mmCIF file of C-alpha atoms and ligand atoms in Angstrom:
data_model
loop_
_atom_site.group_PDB
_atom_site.id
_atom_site.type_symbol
_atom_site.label_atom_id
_atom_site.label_comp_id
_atom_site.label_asym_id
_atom_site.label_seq_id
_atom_site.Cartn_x
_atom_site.Cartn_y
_atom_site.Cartn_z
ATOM 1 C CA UNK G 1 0.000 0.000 0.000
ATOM 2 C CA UNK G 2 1.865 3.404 -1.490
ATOM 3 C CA UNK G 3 0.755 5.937 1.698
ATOM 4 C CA UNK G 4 0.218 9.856 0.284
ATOM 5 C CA UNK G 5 0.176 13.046 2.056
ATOM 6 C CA UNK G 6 -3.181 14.476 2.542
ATOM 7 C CA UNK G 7 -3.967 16.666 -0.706
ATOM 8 C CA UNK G 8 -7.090 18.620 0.988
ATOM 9 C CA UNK G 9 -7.037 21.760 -0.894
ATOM 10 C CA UNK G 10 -10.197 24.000 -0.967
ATOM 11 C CA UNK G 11 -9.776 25.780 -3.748
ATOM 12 C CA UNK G 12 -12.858 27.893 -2.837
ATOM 13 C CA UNK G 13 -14.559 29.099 0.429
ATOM 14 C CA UNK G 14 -17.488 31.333 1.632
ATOM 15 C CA UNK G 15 -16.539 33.748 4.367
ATOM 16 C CA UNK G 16 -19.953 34.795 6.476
ATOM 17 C CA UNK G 17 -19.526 38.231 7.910
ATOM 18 C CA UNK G 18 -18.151 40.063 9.738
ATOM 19 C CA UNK G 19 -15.512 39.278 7.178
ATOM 20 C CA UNK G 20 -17.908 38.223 4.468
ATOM 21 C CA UNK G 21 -20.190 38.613 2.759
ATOM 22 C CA UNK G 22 -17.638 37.207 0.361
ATOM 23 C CA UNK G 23 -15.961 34.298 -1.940
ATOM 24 C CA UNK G 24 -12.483 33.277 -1.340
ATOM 25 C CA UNK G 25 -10.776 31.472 -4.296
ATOM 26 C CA UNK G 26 -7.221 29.884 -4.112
ATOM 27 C CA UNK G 27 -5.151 31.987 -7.232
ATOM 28 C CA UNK G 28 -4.866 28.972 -9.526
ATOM 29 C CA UNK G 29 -3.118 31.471 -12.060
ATOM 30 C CA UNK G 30 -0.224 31.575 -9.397
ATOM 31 C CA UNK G 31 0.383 28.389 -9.120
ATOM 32 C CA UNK G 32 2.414 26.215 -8.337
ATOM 33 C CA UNK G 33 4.852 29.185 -7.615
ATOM 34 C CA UNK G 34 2.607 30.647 -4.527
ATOM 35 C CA UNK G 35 -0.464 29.451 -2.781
ATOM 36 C CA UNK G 36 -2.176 33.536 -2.685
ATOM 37 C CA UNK G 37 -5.733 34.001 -2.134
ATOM 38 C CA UNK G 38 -8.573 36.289 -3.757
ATOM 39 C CA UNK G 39 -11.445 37.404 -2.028
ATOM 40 C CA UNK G 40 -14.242 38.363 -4.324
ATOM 41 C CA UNK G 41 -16.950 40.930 -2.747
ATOM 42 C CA UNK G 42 -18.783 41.625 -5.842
ATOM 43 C CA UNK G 43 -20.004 39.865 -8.190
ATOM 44 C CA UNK G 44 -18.125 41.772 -10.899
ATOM 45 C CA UNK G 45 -14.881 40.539 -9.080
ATOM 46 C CA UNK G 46 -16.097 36.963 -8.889
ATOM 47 C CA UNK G 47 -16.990 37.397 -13.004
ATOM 48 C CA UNK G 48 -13.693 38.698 -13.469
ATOM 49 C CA UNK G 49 -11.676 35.546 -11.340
ATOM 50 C CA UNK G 50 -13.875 33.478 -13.476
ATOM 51 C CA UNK G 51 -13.384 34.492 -16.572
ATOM 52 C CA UNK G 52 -9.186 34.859 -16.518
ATOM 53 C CA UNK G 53 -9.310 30.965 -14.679
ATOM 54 C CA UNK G 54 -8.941 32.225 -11.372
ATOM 55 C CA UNK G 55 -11.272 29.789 -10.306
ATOM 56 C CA UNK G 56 -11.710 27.009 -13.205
ATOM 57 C CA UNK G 57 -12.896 23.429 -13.710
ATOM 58 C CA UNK G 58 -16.501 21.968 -14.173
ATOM 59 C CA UNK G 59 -17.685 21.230 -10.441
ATOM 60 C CA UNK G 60 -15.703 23.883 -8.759
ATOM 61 C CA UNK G 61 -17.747 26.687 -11.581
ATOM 62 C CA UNK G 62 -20.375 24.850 -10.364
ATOM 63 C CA UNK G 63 -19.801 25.521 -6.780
ATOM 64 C CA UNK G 64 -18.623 29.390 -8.074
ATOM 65 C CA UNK G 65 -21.912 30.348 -9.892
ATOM 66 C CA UNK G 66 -23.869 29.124 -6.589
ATOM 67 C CA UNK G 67 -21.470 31.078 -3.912
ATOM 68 C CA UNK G 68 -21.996 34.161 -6.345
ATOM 69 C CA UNK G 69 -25.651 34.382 -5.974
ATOM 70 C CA UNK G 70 -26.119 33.820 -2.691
ATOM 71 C CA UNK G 71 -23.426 36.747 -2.478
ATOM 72 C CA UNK G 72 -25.305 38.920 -4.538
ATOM 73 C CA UNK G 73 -28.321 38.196 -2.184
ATOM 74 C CA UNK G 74 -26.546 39.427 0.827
ATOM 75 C CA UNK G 75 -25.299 42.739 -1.143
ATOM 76 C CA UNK G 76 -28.945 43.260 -1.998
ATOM 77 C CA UNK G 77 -27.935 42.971 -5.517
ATOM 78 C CA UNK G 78 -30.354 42.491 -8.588
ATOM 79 C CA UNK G 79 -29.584 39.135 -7.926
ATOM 80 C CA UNK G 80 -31.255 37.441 -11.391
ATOM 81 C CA UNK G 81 -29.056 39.368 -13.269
ATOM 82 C CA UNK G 82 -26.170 38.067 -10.845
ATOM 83 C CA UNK G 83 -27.004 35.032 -11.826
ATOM 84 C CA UNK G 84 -27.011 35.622 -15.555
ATOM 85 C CA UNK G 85 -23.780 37.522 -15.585
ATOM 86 C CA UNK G 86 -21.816 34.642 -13.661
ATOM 87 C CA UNK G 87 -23.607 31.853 -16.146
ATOM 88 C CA UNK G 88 -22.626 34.084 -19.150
ATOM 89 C CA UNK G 89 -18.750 34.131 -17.440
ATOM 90 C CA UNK G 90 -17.611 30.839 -19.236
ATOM 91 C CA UNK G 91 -19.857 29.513 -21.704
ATOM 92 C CA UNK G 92 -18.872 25.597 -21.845
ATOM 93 C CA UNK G 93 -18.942 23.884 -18.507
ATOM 94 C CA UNK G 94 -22.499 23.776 -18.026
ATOM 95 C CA UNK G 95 -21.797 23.690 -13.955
ATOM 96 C CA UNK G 96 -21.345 27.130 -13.524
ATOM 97 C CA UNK G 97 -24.606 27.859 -15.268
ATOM 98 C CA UNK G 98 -26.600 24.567 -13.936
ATOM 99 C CA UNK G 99 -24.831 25.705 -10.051
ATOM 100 C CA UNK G 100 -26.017 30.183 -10.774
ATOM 101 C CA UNK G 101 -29.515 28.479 -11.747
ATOM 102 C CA UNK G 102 -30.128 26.293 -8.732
ATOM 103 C CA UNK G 103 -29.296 28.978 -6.681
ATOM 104 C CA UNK G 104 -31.491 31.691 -7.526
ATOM 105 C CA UNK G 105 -34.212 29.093 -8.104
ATOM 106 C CA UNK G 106 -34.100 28.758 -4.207
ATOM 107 C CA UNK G 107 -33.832 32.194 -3.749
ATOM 108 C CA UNK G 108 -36.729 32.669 -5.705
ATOM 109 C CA UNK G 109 -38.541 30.199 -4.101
ATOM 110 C CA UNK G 110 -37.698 31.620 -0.551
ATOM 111 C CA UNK G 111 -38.773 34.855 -1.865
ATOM 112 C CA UNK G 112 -41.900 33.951 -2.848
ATOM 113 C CA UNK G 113 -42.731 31.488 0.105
ATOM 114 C CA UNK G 114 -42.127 34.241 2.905
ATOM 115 C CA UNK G 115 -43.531 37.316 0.652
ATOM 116 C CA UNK G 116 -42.437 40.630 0.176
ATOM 117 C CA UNK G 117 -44.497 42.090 2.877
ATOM 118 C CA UNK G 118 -41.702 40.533 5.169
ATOM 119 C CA UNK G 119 -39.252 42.707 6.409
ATOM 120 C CA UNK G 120 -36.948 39.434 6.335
ATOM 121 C CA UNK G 121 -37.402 38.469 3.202
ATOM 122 C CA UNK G 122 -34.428 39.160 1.433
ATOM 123 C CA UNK G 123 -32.179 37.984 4.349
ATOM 124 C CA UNK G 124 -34.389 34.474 4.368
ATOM 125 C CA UNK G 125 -34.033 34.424 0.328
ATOM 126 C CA UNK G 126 -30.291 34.928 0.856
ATOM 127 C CA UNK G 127 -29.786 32.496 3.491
ATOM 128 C CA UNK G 128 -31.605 29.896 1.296
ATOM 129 C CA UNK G 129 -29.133 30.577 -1.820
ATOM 130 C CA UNK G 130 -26.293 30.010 0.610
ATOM 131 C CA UNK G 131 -28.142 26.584 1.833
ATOM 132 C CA UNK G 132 -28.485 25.442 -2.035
ATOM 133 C CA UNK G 133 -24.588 26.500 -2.262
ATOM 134 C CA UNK G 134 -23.470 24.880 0.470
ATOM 135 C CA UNK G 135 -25.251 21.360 -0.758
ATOM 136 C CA UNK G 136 -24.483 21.667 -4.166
ATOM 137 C CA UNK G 137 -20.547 21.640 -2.483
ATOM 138 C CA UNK G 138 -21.267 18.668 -0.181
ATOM 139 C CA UNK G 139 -22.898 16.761 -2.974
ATOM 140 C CA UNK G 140 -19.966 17.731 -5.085
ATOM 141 C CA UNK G 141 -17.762 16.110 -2.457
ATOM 142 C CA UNK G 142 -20.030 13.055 -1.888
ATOM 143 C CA UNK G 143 -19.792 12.142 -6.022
ATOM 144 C CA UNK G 144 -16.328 12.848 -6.041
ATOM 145 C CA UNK G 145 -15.417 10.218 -3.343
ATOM 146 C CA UNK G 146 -17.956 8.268 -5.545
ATOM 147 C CA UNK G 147 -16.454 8.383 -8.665
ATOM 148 C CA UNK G 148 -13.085 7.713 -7.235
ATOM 149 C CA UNK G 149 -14.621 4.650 -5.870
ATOM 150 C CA UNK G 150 -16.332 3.664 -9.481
ATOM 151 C CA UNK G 151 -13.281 4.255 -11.221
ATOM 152 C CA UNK G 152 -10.928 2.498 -9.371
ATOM 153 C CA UNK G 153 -12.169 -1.099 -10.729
ATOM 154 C CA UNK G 154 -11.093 0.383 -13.978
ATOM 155 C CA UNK G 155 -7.294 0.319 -13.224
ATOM 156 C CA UNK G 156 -5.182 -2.647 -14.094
ATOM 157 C CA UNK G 157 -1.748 -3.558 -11.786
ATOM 158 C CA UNK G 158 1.085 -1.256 -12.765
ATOM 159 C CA UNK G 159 -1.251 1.077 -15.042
ATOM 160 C CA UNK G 160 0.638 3.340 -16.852
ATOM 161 C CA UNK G 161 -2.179 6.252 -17.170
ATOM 162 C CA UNK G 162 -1.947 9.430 -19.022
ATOM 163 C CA UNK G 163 -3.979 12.166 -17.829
ATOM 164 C CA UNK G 164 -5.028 15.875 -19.552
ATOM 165 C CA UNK G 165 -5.937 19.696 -17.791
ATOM 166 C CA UNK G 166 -6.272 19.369 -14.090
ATOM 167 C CA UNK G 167 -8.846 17.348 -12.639
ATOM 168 C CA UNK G 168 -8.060 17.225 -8.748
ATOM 169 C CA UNK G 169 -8.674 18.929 -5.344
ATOM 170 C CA UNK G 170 -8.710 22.429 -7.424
ATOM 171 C CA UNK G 171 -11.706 21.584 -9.311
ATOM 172 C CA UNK G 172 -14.021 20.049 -6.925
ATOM 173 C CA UNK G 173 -15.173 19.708 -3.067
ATOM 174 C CA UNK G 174 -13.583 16.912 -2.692
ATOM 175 C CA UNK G 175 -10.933 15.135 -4.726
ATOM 176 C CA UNK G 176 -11.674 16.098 -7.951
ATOM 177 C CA UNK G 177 -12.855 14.134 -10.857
ATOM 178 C CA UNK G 178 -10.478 12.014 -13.058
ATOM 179 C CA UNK G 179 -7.857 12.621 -10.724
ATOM 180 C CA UNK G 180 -9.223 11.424 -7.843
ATOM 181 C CA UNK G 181 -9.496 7.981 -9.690
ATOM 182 C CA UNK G 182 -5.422 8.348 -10.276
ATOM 183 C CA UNK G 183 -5.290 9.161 -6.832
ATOM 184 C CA UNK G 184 -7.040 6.290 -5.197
ATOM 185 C CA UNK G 185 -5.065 3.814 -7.550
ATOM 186 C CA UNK G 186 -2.186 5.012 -6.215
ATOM 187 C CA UNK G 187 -3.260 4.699 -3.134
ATOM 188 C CA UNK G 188 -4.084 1.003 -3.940
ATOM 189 C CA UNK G 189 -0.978 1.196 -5.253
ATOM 190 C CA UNK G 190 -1.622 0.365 -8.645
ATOM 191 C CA UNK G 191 -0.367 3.303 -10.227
ATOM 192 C CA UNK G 192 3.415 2.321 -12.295
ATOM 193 C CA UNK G 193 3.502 6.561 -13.762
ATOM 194 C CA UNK G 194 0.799 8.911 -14.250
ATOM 195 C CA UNK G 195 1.643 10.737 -18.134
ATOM 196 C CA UNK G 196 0.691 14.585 -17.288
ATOM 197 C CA UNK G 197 -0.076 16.381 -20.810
ATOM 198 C CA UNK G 198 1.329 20.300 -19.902
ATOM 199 C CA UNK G 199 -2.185 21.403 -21.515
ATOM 200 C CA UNK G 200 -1.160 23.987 -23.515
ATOM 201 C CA UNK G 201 -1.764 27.038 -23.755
ATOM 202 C CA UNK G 202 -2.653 27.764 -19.872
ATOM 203 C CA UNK G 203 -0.579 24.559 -18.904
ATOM 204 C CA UNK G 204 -3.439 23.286 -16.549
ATOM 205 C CA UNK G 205 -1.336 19.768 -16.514
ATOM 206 C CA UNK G 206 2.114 21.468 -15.859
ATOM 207 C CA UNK G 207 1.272 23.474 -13.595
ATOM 208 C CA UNK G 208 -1.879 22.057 -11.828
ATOM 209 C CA UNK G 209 -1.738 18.316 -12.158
ATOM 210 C CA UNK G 210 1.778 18.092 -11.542
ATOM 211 C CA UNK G 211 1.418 20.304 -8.463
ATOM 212 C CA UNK G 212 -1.615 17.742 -7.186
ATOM 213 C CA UNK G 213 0.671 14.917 -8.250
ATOM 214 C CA UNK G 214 3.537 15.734 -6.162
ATOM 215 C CA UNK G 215 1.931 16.176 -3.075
ATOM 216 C CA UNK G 216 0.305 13.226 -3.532
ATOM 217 C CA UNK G 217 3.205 11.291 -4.053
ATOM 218 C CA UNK G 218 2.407 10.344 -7.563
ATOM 219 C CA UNK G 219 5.049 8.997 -9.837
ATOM 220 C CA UNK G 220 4.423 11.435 -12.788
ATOM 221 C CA UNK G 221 6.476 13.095 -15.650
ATOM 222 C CA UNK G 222 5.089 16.249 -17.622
ATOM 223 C CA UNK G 223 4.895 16.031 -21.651
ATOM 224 C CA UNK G 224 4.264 17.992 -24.291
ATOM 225 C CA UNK G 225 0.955 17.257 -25.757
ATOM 226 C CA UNK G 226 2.151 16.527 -28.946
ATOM 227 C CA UNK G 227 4.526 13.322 -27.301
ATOM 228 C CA UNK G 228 1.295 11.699 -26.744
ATOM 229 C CA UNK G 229 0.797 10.148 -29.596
ATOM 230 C CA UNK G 230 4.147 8.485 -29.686
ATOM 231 C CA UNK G 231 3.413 7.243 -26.053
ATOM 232 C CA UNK G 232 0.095 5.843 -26.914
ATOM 233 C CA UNK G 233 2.048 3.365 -29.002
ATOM 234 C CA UNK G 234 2.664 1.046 -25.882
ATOM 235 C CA UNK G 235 3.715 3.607 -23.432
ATOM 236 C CA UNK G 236 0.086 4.213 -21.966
ATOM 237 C CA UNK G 237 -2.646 1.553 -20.469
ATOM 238 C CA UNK G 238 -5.602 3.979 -20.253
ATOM 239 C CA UNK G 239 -6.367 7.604 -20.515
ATOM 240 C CA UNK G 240 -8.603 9.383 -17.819
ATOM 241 C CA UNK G 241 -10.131 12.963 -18.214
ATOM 242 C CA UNK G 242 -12.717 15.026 -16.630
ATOM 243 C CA UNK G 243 -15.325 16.958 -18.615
ATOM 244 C CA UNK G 244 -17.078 20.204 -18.749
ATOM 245 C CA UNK G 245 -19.913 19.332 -20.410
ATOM 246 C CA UNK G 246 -21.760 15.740 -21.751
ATOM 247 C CA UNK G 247 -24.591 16.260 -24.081
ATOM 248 C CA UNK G 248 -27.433 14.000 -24.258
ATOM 249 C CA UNK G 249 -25.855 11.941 -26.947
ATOM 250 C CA UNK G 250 -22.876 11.366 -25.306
ATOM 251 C CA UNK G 251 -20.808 13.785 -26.988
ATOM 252 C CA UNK G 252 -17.903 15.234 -24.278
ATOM 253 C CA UNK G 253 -16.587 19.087 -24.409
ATOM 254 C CA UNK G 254 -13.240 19.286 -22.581
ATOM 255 C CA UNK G 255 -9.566 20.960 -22.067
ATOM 256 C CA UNK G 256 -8.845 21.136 -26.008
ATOM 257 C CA UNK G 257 -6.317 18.171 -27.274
ATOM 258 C CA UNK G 258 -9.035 16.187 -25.753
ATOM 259 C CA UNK G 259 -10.143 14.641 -28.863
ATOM 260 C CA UNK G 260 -6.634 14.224 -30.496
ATOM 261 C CA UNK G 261 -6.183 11.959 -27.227
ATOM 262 C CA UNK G 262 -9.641 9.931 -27.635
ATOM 263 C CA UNK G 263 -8.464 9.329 -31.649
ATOM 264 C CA UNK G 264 -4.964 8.150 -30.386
ATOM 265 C CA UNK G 265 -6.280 5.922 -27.519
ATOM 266 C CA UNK G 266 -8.697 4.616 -30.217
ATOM 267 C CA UNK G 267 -6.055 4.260 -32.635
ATOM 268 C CA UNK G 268 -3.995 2.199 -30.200
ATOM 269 C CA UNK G 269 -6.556 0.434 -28.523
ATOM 270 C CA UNK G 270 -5.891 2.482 -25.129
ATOM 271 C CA UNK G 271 -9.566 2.260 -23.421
ATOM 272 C CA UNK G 272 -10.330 5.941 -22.730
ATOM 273 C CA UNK G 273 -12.477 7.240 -19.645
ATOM 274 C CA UNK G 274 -14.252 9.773 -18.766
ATOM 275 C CA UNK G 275 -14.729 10.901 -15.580
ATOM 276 C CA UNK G 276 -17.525 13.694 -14.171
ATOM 277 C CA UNK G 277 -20.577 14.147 -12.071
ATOM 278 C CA UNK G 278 -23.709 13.864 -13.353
ATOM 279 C CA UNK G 279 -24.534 17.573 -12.923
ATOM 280 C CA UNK G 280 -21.739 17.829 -15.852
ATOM 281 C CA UNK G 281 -24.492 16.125 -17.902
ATOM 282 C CA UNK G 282 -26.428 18.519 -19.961
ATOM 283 C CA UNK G 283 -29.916 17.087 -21.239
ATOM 284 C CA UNK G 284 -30.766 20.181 -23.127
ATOM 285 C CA UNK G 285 -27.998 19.571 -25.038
ATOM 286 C CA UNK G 286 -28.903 16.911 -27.903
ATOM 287 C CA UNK G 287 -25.564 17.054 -29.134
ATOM 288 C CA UNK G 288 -21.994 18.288 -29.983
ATOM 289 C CA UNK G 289 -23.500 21.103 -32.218
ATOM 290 C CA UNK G 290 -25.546 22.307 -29.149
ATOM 291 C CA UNK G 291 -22.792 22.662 -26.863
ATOM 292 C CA UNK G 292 -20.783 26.434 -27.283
ATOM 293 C CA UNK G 293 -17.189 26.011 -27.082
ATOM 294 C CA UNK G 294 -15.306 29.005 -25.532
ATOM 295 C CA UNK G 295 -12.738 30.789 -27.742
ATOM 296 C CA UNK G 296 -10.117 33.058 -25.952
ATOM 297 C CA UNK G 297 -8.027 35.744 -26.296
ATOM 298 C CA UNK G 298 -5.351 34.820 -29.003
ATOM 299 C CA UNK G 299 -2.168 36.122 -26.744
ATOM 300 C CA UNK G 300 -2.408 32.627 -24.837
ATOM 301 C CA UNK G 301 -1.102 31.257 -27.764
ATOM 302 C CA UNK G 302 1.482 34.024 -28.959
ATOM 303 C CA UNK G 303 2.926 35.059 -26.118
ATOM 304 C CA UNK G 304 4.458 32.719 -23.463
ATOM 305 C CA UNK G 305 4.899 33.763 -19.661
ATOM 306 C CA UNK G 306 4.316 37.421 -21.094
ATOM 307 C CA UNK G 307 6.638 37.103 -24.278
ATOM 308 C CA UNK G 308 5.553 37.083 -27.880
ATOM 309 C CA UNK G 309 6.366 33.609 -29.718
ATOM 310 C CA UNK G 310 4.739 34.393 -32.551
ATOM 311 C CA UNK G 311 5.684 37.392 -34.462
ATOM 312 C CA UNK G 312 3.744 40.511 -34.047
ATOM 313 C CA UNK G 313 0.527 40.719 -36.266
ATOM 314 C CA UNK G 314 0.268 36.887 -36.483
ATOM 315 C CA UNK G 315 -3.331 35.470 -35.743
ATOM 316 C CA UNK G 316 -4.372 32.803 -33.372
ATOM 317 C CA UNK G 317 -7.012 29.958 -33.128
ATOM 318 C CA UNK G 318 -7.376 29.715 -29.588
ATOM 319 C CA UNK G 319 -10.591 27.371 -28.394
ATOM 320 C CA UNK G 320 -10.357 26.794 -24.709
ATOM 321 C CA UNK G 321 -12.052 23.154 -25.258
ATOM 322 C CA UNK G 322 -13.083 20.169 -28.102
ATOM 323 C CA UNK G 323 -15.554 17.712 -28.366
ATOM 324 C CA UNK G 324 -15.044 13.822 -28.452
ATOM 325 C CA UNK G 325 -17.730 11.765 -29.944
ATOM 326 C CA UNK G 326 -19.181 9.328 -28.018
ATOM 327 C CA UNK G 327 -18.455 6.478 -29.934
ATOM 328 C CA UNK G 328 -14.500 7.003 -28.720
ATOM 329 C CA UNK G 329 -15.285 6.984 -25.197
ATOM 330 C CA UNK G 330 -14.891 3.669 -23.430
ATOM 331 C CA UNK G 331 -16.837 4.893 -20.177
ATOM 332 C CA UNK G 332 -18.330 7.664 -18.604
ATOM 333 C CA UNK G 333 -17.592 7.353 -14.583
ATOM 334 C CA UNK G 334 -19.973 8.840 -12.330
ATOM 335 C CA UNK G 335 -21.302 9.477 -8.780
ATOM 336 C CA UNK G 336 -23.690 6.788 -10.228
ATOM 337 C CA UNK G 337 -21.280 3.866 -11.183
ATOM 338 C CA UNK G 338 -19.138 3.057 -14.353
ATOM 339 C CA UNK G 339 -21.313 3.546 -17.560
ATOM 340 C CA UNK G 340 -20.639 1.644 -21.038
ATOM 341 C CA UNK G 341 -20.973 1.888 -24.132
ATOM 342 C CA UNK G 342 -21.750 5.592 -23.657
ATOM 343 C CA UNK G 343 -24.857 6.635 -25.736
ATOM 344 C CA UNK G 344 -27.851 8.359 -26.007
ATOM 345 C CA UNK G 345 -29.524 5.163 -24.283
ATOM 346 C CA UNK G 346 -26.949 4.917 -21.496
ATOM 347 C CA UNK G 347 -27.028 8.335 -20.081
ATOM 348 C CA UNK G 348 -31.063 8.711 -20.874
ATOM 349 C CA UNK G 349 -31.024 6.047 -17.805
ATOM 350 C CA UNK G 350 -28.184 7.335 -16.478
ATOM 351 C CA UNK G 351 -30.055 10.740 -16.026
ATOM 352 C CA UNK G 352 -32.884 9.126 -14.756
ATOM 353 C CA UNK G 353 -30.854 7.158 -12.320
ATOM 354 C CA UNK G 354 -32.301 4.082 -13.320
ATOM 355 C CA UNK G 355 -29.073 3.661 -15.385
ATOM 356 C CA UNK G 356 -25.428 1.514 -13.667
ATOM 357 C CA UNK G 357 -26.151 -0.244 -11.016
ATOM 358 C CA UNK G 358 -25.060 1.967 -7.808
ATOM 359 C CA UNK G 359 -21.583 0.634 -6.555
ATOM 360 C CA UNK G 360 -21.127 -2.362 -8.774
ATOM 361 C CA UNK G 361 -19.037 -1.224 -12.393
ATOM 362 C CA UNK G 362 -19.411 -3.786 -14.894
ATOM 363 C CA UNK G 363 -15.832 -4.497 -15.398
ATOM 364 C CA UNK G 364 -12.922 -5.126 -13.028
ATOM 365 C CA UNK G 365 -9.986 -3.519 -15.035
ATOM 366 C CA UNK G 366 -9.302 -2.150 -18.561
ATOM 367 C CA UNK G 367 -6.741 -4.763 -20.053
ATOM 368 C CA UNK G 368 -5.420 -4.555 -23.342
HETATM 369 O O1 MRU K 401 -10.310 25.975 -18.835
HETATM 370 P P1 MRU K 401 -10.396 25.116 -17.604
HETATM 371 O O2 MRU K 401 -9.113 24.987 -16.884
HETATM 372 O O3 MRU K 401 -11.532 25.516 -16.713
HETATM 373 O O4 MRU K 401 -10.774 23.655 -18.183
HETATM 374 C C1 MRU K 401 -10.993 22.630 -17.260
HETATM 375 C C2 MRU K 401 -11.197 21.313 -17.905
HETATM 376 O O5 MRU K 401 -11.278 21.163 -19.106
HETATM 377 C C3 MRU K 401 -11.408 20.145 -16.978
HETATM 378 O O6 MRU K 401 -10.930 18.967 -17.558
HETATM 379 C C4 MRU K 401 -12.899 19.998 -16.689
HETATM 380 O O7 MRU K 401 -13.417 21.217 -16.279
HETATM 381 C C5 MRU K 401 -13.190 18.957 -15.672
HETATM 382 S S1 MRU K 401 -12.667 19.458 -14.105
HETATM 383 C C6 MRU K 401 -13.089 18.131 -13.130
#
């Protein structure tokens, strides 16, 4: 048994007042060279943090978009256009919407249950949006634990897994998504190296994963994306990545390079998972051509660490995420259980909980 240092890191927190009313995100842009901390009092601060990756990563936008409106409750803000604003932050991971929108629905609700003839009102509307917040971050924690559970009978003896973007303790209430799944194999001690793509052009993997990885005691080397492909070729045992958002079909939005990975590990015959909460599962979405992917400002690309790479006046394509078709992904992992084939039909039940049967994945390990 390979023992770990603890990797609790809560990446976001709400601070009541005296302090408070306020959101307290870990700096993920400063890291791994300093652990600083913002504390967003506004909800134009919280939009901003969001929108330069501050705070980042499906469940953890999630968790973000709920913690905002409850804020903007306590201000006495317009808080439906709070809402709107923080979905509108980052258009792909349907969390940070799905998290704003469950929020204010119970503010709403609170509203309307005590009246506005209440001189408490607002204060009992707020205090319910910070209820709803505070559950959508214990459930968060509760299907992480979950899905590391699921997705450990997926891991073979000595698995050689490559992973892409950061998927841990940042990201989540607990221990994060795909990475928690790397993390309890290793803690089964099953885990030979863990492959970290650098995840250009933010370098989620490099500077994220790795960070994660190391104080977890991970065996791990950092890659270019591009030497992927060449390790796929009998270097790798199984590929593991979150997601930001899973349309009804199947279809998975995630860090871009996502899909080059899924067409390698298809390629090679490397079974490729996916791992995410269900709330990452967007219904409304029938497929790959409803979900928005987020383009960004071009100087991620051209400039490095503040330097221009490129030279000046040159143009840059610069989507934050892909899609992978369904038909390339060898399981979804949930809160729920391990899901296979992925499909329309799968996550329909899946959705409707009928789907995997709680606690008992279909297969023990992904051999080649
Ligand atoms: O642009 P980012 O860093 O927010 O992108 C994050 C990802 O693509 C993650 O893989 C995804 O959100 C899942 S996090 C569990």
């Amino acid at each position: 048994m390979t023992h770990t240092r603890a990797v609790d890191t809560r990446a976001l927190r709400w601070l009541d007042p005296p302090d408070g009313p306020a959101v307290v995100l870990l700096d993920q842009t400063r890291l791994p060279a300093e652990e600083a901390w913002l504390t967003c009092r506004d909800i134009p601060a919280l939009d901003h943090a969001i929108r330069t990756l501050v705070v980042r990563g499906a469940p953890l936008l999630g968790l973000a978009g709920a913690y905002g409106v409850a804020l903007a409750a306590y201000r006495g803000d317009d808080v439906a256009a709070a809402a709107d604003l923080l979905a509108r932050s980052r258009p792909t991971a349907v969390n940070l919407s799905w998290g704003a929108a469950r929020a204010l629905d119970a503010y709403q609700a609170a509203r309307r249950a005590v009246g506005d003839a209440d001189p408490g009102a607002a204060r009992r509307a707020a205090d319910a949006a910070l209820a709803q917040a505070r559950a959508i971050e214990a459930d968060d924690a509760a299907a992480s634990a979950a899905i590391a559970r699921h997705g450990l009978s997926l891991v073979g003896e000595r698995a050689r897994i490559l992973t892409h973007c950061n998927t841990g303790a940042l990201v989540s209430a607990g221990e994060g998504t795909a990475f928690a799944i790397i993390l309890a194999a290793h803690r089964a001690g099953r885990v030979a190296q863990l492959w970290v793509d650098e995840t250009r052009p933010l370098l989620q993997g490099a500077r994220l994963t790795a960070y994660e990885a190391g104080r977890a005691g991970i065996p791990h080397a950092v890659l270019a994306d591009s030497a992927a492909a060449s390790l796929m070729a009998g270097e790798v045992d199984l590929v593991i990545t979150g997601a930001d958002r899973i349309a009804a079909d199947g279809s998975v939005a995630n860090k871009v390079g996502t899909y080059g990975l899924a067409v390698l590990a298809h390629h090679h015959g490397v079974p490729f998972v996916v791992a995410a909460p269900v709330s990452t599962i967007d219904f409304a979405a029938a497929g790959a051509a409803d979900i928005k992917v987020e383009l960004r400002p071009g100087e991620e690309v051209t400039t490095f660490a503040g330097t221009a790479v490129a030279p000046p006046g040159s143009t840059a394509h610069n989507p934050a995420f892909d899609v992978t078709d369904a038909a390339l992904v060898t399981a979804l992992v949930t809160e729920r259980g391990v899901t296979r084939p992925v499909n329309a039909g799968t996550l329909q039940s899946l959705g409707a909980g009928r789907g995997s049967r709680e606690g008992a994945p279909t297969d023990v390990s992904v051999e080649r």
